[in-house]
mmCIF file of C-alpha atoms in Angstrom:
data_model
loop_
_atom_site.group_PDB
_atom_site.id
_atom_site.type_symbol
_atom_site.label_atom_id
_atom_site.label_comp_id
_atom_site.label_asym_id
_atom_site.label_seq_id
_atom_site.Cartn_x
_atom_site.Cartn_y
_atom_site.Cartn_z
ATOM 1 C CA UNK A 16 114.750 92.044 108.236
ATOM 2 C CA UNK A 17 111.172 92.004 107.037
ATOM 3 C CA UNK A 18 110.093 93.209 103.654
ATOM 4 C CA UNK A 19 106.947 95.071 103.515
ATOM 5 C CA UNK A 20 107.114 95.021 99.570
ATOM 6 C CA UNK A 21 109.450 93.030 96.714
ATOM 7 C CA UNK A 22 110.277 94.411 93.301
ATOM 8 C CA UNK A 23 111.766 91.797 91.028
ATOM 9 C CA UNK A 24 112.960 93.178 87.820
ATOM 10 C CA UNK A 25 116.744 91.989 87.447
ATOM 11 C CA UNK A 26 118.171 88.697 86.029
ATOM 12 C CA UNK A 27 115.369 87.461 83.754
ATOM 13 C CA UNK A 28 116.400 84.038 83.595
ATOM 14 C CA UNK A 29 115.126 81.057 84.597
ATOM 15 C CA UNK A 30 117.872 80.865 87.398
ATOM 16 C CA UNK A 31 117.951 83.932 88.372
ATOM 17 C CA UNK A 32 114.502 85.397 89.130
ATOM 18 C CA UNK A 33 114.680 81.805 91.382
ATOM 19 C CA UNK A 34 117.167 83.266 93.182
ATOM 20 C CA UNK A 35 116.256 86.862 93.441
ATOM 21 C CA UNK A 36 112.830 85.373 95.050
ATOM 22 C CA UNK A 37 114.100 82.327 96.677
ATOM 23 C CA UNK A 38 116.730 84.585 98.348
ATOM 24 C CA UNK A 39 114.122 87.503 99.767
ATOM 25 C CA UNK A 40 110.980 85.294 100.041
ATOM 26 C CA UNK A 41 110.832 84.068 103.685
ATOM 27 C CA UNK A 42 111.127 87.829 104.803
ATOM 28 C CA UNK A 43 108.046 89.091 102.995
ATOM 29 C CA UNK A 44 105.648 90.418 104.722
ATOM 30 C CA UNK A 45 103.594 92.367 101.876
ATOM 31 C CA UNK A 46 103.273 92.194 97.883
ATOM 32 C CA UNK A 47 105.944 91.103 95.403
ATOM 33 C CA UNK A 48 105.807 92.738 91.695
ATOM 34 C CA UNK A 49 107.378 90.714 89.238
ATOM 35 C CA UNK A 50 108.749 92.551 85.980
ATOM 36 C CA UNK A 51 107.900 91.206 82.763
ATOM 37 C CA UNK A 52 106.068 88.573 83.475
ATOM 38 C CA UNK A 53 104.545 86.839 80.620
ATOM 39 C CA UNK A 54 106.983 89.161 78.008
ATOM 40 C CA UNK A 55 107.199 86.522 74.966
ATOM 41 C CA UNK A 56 110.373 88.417 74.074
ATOM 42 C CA UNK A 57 112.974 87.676 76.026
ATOM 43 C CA UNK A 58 111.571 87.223 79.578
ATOM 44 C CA UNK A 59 110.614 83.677 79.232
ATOM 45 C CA UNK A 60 112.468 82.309 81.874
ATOM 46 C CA UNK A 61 110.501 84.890 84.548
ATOM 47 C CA UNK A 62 106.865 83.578 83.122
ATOM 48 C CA UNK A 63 108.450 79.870 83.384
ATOM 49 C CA UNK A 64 109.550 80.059 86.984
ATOM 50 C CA UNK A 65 106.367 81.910 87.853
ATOM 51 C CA UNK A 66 103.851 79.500 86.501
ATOM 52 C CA UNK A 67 105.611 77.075 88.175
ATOM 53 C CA UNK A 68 105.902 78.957 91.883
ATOM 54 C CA UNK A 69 102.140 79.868 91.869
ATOM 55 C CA UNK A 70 101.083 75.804 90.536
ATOM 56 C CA UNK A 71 103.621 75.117 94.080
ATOM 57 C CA UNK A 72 100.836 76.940 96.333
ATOM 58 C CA UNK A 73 104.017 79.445 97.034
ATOM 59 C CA UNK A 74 102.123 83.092 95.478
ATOM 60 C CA UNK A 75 99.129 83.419 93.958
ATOM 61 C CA UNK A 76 98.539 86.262 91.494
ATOM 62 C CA UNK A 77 96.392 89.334 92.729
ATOM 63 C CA UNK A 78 96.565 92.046 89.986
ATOM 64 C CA UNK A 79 97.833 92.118 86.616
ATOM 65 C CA UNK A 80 98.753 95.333 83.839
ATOM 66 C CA UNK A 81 100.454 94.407 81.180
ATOM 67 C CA UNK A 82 103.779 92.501 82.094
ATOM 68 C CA UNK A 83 103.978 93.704 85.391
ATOM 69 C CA UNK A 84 102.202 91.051 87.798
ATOM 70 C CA UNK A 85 101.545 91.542 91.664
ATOM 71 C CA UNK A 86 101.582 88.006 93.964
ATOM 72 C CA UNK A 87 99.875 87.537 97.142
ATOM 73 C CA UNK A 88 102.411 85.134 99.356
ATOM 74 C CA UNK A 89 100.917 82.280 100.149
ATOM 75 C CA UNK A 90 103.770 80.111 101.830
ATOM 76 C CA UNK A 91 107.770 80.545 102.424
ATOM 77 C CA UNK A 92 109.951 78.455 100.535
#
């Protein structure tokens, strides 16, 4: 089913914002907003995994506010 929109704010670990995005990605058709995102707190696993998806060519970023970022998909997983 395609996905005109993604909201990731769940697991904020390493593993498992990979999996909440690995697991929807491929059926994106639109914008994904990524919770916390940069959060020096307790989030670092989400700005980890992030960096690292948008240096793969996967997202790239399109808006920013805070610690709520918006990627453009660039390329299924």
């Amino acid at each position: 089913m395609p996905l005109s929109m993604l909201f990731v704010d769940g697991d904020h670990s390493y593993g498992g914002i990979k999996k909440d995005i690995y697991h929807h990605w491929n059926y994106l058709n639109g914008p994904c907003l990524c919770h916390d995102y940069t959060d020096e707190k307790w989030a670092q696993g989400v700005t980890k995994f992030l960096d690292e998806f948008i240096e793969g060519g996967y997202a790239e970023i399109i808006e920013q506010v805070g610690t709520l970022v918006v990627l453009k998909k660039l390329k299924d997983v």
